[in-house]
XYZ file of C-alpha atoms in Angstrom:
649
model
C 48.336 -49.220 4.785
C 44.920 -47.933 5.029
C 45.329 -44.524 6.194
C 44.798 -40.936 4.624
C 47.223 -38.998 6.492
C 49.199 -36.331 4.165
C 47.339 -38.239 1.238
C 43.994 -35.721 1.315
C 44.091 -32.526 2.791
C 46.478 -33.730 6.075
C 43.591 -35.219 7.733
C 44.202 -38.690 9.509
C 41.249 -40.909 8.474
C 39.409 -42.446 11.580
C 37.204 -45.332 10.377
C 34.920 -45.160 13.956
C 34.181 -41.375 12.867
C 33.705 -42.149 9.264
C 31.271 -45.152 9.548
C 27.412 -43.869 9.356
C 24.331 -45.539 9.346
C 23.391 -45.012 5.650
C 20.878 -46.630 3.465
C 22.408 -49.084 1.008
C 23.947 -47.326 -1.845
C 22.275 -47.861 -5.960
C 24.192 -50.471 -8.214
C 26.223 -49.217 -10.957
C 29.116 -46.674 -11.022
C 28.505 -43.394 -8.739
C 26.656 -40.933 -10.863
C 27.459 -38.291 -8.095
C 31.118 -37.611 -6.818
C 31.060 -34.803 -3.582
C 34.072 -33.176 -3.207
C 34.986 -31.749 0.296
C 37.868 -31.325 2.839
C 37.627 -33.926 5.567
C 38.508 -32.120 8.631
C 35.700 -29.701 7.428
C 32.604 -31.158 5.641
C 33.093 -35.405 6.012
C 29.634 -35.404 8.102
C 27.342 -32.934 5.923
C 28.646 -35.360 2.710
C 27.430 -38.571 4.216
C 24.086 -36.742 5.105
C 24.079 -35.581 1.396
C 25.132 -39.163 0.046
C 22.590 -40.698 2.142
C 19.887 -38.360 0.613
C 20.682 -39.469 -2.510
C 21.006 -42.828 -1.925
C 17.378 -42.577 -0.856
C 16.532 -40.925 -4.183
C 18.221 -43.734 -6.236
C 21.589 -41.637 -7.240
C 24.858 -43.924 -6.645
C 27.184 -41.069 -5.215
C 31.133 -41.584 -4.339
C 32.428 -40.100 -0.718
C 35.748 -41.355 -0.104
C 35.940 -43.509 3.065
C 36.480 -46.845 4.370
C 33.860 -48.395 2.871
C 34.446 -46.259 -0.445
C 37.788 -47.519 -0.616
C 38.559 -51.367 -0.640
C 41.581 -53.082 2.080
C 44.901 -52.561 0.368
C 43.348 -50.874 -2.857
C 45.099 -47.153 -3.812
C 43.031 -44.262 -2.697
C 44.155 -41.942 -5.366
C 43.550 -44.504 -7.789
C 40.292 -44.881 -6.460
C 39.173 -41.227 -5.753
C 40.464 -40.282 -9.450
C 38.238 -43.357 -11.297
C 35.255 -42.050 -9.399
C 35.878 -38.401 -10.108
C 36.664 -39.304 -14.009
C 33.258 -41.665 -13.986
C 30.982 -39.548 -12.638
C 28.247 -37.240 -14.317
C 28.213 -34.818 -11.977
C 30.439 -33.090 -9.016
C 29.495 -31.700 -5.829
C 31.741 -29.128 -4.289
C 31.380 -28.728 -1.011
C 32.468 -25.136 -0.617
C 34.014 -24.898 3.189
C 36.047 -22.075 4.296
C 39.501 -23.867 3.430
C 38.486 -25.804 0.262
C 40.405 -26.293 -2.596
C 43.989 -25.907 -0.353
C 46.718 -27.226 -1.605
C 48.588 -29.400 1.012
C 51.704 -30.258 -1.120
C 51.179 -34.052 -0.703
C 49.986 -34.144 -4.489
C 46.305 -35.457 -4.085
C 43.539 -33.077 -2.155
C 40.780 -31.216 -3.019
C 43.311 -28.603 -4.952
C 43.853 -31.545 -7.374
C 40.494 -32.393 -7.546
C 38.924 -28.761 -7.649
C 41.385 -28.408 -11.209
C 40.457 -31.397 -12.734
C 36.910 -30.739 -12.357
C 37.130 -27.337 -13.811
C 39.894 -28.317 -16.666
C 37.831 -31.307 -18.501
C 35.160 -29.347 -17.920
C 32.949 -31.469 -15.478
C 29.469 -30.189 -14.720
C 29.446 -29.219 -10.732
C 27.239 -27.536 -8.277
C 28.863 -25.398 -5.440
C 27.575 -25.742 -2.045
C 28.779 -22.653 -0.485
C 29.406 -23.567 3.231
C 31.135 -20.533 4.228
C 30.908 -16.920 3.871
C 34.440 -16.324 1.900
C 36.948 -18.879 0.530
C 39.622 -18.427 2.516
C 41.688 -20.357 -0.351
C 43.055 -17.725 -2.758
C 42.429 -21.171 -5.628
C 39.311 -21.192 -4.489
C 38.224 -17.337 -4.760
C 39.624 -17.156 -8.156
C 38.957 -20.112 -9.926
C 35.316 -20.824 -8.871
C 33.648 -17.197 -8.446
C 34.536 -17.228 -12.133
C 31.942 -20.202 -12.692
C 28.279 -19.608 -13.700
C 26.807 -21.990 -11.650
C 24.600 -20.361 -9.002
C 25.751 -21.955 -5.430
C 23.750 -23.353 -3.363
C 23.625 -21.966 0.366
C 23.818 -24.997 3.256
C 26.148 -22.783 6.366
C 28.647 -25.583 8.003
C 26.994 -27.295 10.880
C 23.140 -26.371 9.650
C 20.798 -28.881 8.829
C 20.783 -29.699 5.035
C 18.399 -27.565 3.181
C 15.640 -30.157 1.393
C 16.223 -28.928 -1.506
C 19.631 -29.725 -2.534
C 19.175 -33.281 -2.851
C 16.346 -32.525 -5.561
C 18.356 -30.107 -7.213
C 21.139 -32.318 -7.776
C 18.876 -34.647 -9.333
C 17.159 -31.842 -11.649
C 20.983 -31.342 -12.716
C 21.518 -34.857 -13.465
C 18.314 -35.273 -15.255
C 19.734 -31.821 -17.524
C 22.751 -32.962 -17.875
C 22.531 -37.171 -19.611
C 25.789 -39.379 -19.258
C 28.063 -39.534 -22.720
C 27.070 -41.827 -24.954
C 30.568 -42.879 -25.834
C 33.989 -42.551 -23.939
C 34.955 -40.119 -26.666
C 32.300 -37.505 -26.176
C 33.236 -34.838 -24.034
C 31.302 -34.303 -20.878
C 29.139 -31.159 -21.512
C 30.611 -27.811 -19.360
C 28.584 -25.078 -17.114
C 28.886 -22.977 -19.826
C 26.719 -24.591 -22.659
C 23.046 -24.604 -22.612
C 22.350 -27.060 -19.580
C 23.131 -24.797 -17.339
C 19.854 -22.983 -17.770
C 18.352 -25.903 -16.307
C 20.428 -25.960 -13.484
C 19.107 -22.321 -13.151
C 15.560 -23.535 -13.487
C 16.620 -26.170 -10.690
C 18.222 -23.661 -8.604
C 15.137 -21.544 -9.133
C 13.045 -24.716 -7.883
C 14.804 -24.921 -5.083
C 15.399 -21.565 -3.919
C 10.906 -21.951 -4.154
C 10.602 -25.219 -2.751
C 7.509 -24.081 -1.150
C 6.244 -20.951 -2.579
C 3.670 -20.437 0.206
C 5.732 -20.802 3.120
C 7.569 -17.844 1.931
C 6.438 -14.921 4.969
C 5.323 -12.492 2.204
C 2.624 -14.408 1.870
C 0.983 -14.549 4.415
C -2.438 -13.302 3.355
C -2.892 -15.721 0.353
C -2.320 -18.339 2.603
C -5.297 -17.216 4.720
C -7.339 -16.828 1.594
C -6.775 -20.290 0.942
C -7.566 -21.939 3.684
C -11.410 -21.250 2.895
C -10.799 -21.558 -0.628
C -13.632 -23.092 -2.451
C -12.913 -24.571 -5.948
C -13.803 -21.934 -8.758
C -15.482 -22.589 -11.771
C -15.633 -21.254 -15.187
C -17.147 -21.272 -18.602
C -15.822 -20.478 -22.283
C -18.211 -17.225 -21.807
C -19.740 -15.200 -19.391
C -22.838 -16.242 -17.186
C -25.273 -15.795 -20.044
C -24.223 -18.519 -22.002
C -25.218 -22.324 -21.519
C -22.077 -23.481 -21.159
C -21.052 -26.087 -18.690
C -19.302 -25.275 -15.290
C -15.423 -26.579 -15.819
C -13.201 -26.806 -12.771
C -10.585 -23.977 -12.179
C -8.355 -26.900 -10.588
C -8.266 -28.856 -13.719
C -6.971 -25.825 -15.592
C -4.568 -25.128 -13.145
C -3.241 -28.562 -13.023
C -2.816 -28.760 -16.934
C -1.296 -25.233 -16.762
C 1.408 -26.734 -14.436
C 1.883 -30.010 -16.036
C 0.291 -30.449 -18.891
C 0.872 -30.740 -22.908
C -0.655 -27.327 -24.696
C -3.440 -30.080 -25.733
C -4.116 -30.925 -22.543
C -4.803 -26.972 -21.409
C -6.608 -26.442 -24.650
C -8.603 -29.905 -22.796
C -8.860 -27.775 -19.856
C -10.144 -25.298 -21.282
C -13.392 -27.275 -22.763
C -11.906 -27.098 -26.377
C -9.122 -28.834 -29.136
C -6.431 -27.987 -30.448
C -3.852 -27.128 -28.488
C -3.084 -23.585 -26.075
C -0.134 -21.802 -24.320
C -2.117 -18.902 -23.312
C -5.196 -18.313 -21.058
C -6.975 -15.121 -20.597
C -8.899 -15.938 -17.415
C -11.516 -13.482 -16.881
C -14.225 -12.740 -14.111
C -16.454 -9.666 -12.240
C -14.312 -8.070 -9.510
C -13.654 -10.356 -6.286
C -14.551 -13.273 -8.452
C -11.026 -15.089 -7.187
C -8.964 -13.693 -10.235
C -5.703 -13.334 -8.295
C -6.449 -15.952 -6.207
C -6.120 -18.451 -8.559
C -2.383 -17.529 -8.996
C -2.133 -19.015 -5.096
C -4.185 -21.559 -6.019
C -1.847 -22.616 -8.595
C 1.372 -22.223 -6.682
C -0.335 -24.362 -3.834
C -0.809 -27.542 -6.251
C 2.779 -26.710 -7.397
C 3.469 -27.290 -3.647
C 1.717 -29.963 -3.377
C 3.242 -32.068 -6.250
C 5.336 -35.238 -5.558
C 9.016 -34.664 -5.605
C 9.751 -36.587 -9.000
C 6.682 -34.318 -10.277
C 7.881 -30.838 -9.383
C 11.206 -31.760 -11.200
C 8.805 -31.574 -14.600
C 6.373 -29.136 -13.908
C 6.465 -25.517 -14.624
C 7.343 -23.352 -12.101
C 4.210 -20.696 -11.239
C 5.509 -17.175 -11.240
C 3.384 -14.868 -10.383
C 3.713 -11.387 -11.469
C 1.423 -8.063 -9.950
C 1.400 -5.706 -13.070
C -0.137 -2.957 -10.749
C 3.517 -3.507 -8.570
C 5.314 -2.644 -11.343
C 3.316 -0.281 -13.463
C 5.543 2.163 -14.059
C 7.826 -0.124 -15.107
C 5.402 -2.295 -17.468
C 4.828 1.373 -19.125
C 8.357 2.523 -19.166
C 9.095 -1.211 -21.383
C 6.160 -0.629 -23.401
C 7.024 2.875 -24.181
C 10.778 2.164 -25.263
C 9.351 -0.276 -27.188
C 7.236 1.941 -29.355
C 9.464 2.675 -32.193
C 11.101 -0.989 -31.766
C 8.629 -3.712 -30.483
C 11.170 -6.111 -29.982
C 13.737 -3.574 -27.700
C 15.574 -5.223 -25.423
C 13.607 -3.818 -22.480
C 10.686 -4.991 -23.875
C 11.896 -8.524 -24.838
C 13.394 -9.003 -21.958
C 11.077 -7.981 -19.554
C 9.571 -11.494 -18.206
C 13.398 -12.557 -17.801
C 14.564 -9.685 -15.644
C 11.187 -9.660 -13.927
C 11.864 -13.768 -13.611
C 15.816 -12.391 -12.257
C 15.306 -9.911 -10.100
C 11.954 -10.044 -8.837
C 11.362 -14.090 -8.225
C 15.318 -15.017 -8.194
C 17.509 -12.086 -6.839
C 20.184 -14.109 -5.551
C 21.199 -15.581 -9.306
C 21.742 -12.154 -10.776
C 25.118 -11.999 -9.852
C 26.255 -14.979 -10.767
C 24.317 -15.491 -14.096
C 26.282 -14.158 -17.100
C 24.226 -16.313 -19.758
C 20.462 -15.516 -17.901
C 19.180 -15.940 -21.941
C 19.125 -19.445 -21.402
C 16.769 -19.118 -18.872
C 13.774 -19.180 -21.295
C 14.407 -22.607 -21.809
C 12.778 -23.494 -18.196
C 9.620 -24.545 -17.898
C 7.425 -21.664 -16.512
C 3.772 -20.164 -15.735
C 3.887 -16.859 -16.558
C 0.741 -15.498 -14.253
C 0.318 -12.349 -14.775
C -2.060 -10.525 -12.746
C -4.305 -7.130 -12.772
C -4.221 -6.535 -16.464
C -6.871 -3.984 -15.896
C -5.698 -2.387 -13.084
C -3.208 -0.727 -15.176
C -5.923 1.400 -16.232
C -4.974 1.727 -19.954
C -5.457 -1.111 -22.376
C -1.680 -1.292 -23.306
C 0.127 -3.322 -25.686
C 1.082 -6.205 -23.145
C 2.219 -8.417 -25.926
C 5.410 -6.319 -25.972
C 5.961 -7.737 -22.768
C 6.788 -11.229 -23.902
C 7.545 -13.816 -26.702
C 6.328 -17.092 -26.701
C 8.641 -18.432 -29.150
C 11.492 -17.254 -26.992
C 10.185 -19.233 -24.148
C 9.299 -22.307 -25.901
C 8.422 -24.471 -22.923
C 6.218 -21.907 -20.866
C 2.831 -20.818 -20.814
C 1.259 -17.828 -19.893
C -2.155 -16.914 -17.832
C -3.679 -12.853 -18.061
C -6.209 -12.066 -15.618
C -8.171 -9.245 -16.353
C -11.737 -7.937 -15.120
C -15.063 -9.173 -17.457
C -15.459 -5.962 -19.585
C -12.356 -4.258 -19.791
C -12.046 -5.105 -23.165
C -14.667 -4.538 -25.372
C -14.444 -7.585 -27.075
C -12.688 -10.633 -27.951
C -10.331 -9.347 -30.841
C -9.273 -6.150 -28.212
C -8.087 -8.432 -25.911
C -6.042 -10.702 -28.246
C -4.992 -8.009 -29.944
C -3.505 -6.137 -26.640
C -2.829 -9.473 -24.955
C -1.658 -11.411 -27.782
C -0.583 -10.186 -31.167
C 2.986 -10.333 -32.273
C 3.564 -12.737 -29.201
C 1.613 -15.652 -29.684
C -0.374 -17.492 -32.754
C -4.399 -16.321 -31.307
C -5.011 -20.015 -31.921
C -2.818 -20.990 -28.969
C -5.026 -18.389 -26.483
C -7.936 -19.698 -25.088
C -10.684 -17.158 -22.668
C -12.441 -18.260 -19.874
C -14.714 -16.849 -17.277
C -15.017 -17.527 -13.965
C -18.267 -18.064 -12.954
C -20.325 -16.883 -9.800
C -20.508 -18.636 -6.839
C -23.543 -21.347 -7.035
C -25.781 -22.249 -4.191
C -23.308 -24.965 -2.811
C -20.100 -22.734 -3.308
C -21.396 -20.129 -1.382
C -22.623 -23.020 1.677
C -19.002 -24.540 1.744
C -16.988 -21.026 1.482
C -19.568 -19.998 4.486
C -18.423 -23.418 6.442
C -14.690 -22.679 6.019
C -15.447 -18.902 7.217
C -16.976 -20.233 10.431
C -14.251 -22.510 11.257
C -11.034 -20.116 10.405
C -12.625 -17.375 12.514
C -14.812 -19.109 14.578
C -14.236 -16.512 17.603
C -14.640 -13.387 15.306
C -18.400 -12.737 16.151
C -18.452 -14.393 19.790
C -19.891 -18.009 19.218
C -22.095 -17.605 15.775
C -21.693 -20.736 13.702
C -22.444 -21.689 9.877
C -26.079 -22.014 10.756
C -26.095 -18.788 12.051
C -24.286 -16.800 9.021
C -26.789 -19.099 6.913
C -30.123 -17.795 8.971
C -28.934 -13.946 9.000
C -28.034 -14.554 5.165
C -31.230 -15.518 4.081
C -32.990 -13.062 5.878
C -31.098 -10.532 4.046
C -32.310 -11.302 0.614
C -30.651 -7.882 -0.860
C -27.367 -8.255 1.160
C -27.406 -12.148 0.473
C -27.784 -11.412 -3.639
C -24.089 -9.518 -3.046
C -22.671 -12.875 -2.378
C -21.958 -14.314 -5.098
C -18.215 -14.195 -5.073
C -15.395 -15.037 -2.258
C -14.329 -11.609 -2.122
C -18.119 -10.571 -1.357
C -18.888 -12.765 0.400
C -15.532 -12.430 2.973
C -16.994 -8.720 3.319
C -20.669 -9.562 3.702
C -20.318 -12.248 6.428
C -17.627 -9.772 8.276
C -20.572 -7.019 8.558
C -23.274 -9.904 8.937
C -23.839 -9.874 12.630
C -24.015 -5.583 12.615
C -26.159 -5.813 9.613
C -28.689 -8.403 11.286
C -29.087 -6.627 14.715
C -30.685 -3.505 12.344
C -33.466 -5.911 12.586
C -33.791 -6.858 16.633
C -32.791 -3.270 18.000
C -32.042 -3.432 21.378
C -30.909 -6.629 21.428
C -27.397 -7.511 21.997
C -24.571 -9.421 20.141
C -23.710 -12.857 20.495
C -20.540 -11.710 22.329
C -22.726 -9.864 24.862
C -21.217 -6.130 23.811
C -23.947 -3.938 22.283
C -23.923 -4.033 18.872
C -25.565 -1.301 17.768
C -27.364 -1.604 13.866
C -25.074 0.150 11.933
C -25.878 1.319 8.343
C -24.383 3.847 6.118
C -26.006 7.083 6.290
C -27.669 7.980 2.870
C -27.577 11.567 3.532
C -24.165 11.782 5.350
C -22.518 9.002 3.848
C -21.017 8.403 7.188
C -21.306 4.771 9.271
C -22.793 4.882 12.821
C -25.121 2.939 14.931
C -27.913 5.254 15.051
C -29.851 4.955 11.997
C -33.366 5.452 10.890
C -35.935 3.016 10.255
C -35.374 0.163 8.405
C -37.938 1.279 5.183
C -36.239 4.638 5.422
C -33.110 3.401 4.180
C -32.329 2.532 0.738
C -31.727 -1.052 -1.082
C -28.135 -1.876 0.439
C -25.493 -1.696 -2.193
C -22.196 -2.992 -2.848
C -20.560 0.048 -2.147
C -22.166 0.406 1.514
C -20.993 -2.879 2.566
C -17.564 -1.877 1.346
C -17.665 0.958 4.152
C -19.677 -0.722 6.694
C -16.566 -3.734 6.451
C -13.834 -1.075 6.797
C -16.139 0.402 9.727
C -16.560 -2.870 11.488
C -12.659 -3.724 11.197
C -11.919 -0.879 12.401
C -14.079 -1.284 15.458
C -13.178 -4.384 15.913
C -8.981 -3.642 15.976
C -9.387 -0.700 17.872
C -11.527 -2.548 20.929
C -9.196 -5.357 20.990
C -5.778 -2.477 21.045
C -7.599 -0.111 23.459
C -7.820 -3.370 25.620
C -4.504 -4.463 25.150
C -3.084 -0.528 26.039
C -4.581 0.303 28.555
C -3.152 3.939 28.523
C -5.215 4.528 25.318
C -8.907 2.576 26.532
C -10.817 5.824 26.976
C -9.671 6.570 23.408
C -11.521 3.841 21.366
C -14.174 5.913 19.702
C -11.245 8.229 18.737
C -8.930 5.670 17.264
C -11.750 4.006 15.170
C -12.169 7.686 13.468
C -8.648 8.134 12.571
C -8.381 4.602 11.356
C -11.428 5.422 8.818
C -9.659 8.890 8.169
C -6.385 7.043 7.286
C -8.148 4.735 5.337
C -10.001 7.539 3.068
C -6.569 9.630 2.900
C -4.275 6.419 1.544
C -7.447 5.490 -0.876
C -7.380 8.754 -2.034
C -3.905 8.283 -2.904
C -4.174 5.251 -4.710
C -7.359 6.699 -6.840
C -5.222 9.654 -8.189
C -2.130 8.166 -8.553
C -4.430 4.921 -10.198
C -2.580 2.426 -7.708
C -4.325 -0.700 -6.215
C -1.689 -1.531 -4.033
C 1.612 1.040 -2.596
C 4.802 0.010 -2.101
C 6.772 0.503 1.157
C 10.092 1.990 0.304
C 13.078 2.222 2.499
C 15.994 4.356 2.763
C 18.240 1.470 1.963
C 16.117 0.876 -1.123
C 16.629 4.356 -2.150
C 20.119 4.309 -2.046
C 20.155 0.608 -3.794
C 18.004 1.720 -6.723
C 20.220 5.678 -6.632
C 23.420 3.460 -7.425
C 22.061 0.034 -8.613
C 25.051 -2.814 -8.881
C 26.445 -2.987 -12.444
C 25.638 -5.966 -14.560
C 25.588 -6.703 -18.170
C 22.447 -7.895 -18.846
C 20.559 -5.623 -16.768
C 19.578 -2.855 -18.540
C 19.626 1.004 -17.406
C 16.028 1.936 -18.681
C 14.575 -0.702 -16.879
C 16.303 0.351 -13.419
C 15.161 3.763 -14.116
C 11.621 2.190 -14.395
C 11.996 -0.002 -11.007
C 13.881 3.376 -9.665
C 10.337 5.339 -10.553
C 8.053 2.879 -9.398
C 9.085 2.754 -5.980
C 10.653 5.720 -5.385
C 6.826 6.834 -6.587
C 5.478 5.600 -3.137
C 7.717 7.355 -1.021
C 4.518 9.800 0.385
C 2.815 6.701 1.139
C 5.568 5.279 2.887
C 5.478 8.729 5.466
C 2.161 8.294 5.837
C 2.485 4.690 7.253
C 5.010 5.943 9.128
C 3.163 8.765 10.717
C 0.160 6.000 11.549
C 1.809 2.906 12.522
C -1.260 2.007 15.299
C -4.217 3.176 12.786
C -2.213 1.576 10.002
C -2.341 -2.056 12.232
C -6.232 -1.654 12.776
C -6.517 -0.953 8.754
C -8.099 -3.646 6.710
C -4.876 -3.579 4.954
C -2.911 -6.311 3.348
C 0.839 -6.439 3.301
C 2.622 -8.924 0.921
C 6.146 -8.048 1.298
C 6.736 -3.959 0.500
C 3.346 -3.689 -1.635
C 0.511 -2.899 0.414
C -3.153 -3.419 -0.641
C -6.678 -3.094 0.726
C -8.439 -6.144 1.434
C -10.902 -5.134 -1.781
C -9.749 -2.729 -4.179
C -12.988 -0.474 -5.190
């Protein structure tokens, strides 16, 4: 009799409700066996089957056409379960109840945990409501995957699923015993979970300004040494690529050289596109085909400046003991907390972590300010399938041997680092960064087009040799239009406002429209366009909120002075507290980081140091606070709490 009732979890088994159009499943035996409750999760199992199906994984859901006419469904559901390489729990508020009939997901939720059989938990719910279920699985070190009952499958699970498959192989022989969640594959169901949780590191919302940067992004170039030396132009991409899936010959390749690397010291002038070739790199990542992202290395970037307190306070515990535990451990709890806060908790072996595959990008090595002892920070041999990128400005190291020896020594043989030095923009750079300017903000200077940023350029031969880089050049073709109507006084703008020709005062160091004549003023510098950009923006912002409120309209002029007062006050603050960026700190995180959860790999010094480093910004955070509209007409850039200006001179 081919029915289910009382057999699994009470629920009578309706063939019409069960049947799915589903692609046709692998040969073999089921590599995949999902677990679930019926009456709960039958639907979201065929969607997940399905998926893998697609992907090539033969996976078991017991149904009609799982189970043959007249065959025994226990039979049946317990060969599949005993088969498979891998179980999917499907973790739905009633889950692993037992009904008494002898055969449910109670029965199955033991067995998978006794032999041990490697799992992954879809959590479907927000609490077990089966006591089994609470006890026995919370106790598991798998990191659960998050899919809420009646959602839409996350895209990510199917690809995770396969990760875990691909760490964990079949037996070789019926006598070895399958591998459990506790031995050393479960770090790269970690590093899958970690994939997934990142599917698409740019669509996260803090990051929203490097996604504008890249959409003019014109590909960098570099050479083995600075601009002095004959050596060819080599494409940024191509490092990046190797960096994310390539051999350490293949980056030393890269790199212009032989032998082989796992470190890169990428080096350039400021605004050159240091840090944004850390977006760069987790855009390809993106980009990769599934069955590629499953092998790369994972980009993680990591802003020293956003942590430099705690960068010092490892670095200083690690004085008398360069391998202390805060120091060792820094990239992993950085990799924990910062990147992956939702494994923490349910991570008791985070160790085996190191043996993912990462790119360690770690950004602003100079503005730190002090040429510390980074290689505390990390050991290569402990991470023996990573690689790691420094980006620091051209000169803050004297030399070569400083930076390897800061960078480099006691974490990594100096014949796996390689240097390179990203080059300034050349003649056709600089024409394709100016197309992709005009097009992304094609209605930020009424109706000019590339032409017309090329024309003004050239006739600004002192203002056009400052644009040599993208950061530069963003600021220089922002303050174009202003800049060029100091030559046609009187006339007006292309979006039929006066314009005004506004330079920076040489004598008051002030920005305004009326200035003297043009062989009065001095060469323009890069410091003036720096102030006649935050000028302009502000302008600009305040115009388009005076029109938007019009309670406030007869306050422009006003509004664009405070915003340049706030602008000088929160630089101020950054200069003496040697901060490029500030981080916006809550109440809530005040009381999180005052009585931070226990764990016991997570160790007190270094929540002291996290405690200190944003507790530090707490005066910037008032001052935000107390400016929200002059703040929002800023040339400020917010990605996530840390808070930036658009250049950081």
């Amino acid at each position: 009799m081919h029915v289910l009732s009382s057999v699994h979890d009470s629920f009578q088994f309706c063939p019409a409700r069960a049947r799915m159009a589903a692609p046709p499943a692998p040969a073999g035996a089921p590599r995949v066996f999902i677990s679930f409750r019926y009456g709960e999760a039958l639907a979201a199992s065929k969607t997940l089957q399905a998926a893998l199906h697609a992907r090539g994984i033969a996976t078991f859901v017991c149904d009609d056409a799982a189970v043959a006419l007249g065959e025994s469904i226990p039979d049946t559901v317990v060969a599949a379960l005993h088969a498979c390489e891998l179980a999917v729990i499907m973790g739905t508020a009633m889950y692993g109840e037992d009904n008494g009939a002898g055969f449910s997901t109670f029965e199955e939720l033991k067995f998978i945990l006794n032999q041990p059989k490697p799992f992954v938990l879809v959590k479907m719910c927000d609490a077990f409501e089966v006591v089994t279920a609470r006890f026995l699985l919370p106790k598991s070190e798998i990191k659960w995957i998050d899919w809420p009952l009646g959602a839409d499958m996350p895209p990510a699970i199917p690809d995770l699923i396969v990760a875990r498959l691909a760490a964990n192989p079949p037996p070789t022989t019926a006598t070895t015993p399958s591998r459990g969640p506790s031995e050393p594959h479960q770090s790269e169901l970690t590093v899958a979970a970690i994939r997934a949780e990142h599917a698409s590191i740019l669509a996260h919302a803090d990051l929203r300004e490097a996604r504008a940067g890249l959409d003019i992004y014109v590909p960098l170039q570099f050479a083995q040494r600075p601009i002095s030396s004959p050596d060819p132009r080599l494409a940024m991409d191509a490092l990046m690529q190797a960096l994310l899936c390539g051999s350490p010959a293949a980056i030393a390749q890269a790199c212009g050289g032989a032998g082989e690397a796992r470190a890169v010291v990428v080096q350039g002038a400021a605004g050159t596109g240091k840090s944004l070739c850390s977006w760069r790199m987790s855009q390809h990542w993106d980009e990769l085909p599934p069955d590629q992202r499953l092998k790369a290395r994972i980009p993680i970037v990591v802003s020293l400046p956003a942590m430099a307190d705690a960068v010092r306070a490892a670095i200083t515990a690690s004085e008398g003991d360069p391998r202390h535990p805060v120091a060792a451990q820094f990239l992993l709890q950085v990799l924990v907390q910062t990147v992956a806060p939702g494994l923490t908790a349910s991570l008791e072996k985070q160790e085996n972590l190191q043996t993912g595959r990462f790119v360690f990008f770690l950004d602003g090595v100079d503005e730190l300010a002090d040429k510390l002892p980074l290689a505390r920070l990390y050991d290569a041999a402990a991470w023996p399938h990573s690689v790691f990128v420094f980006a620091c400005r051209t000169g803050f190291y004297a030399d070569q041997p400083e930076a390897l020896r800061c960078l480099c020594d006691g974490a990594i043989d100096r014949r796996q680092v390689r240097a390179v030095h990203i080059l300034p923009f050349s003649e056709d750079q600089q024409q394709m960064y100016i197309d992709g300017f005009a097009r992304k903000y094609s209605g930020l200077h009424g109706q000019w087009t590339a032409n017309e940023y090329r024309r003004a350029l050239a006739a600004q031969a002192d203002v056009a040799s400052l644009a040599t880089s993208p950061l530069m050049l963003f600021l220089v073709l922002n303050v174009l239009p202003d800049l060029a109507a100091a030559a046609t006084a009187g006339q007006e703008s292309c979006d039929s406002e006066p314009s005004g020709s506004i330079r920076l005062d040489p004598h008051l160091l002030v920005v305004h429209d009326a200035v003297p004549p043009r062989e009065a003023l001095p060469r323009i510098k890069r410091a003036e366009v720096y102030s006649l950009f935050v000028h302009a923006w502000a302008r600009r912002e305040a115009r388009k909120r005076c029109q938007e409120t019009p309670a406030i309209r007869a306050q422009e002029q006003e509004l664009i002075l405070q915003v340049v007062q706030f602008c000088e006050r929160l630089a101020f603050y950054m200069f003496m507290n040697e901060r490029t960026q500030v981080l916006i700190t809550t109440a809530q995180d005040v009381a999180l980081l005052n009585n931070p959860p226990t764990s016991a790999h997570t160790s007190p010094a270094y929540q002291a140091a996290l405690q200190a480093a944003q507790v530090a910004d707490l005066e910037v955070t008032q001052l935000l606070k107390d400016n929200q509209l002059e703040f929002r007409c800023s040339p400020l850039k917010v990605s996530g709490r840390a808070v930036s200006f658009l250049h950081k001179t």
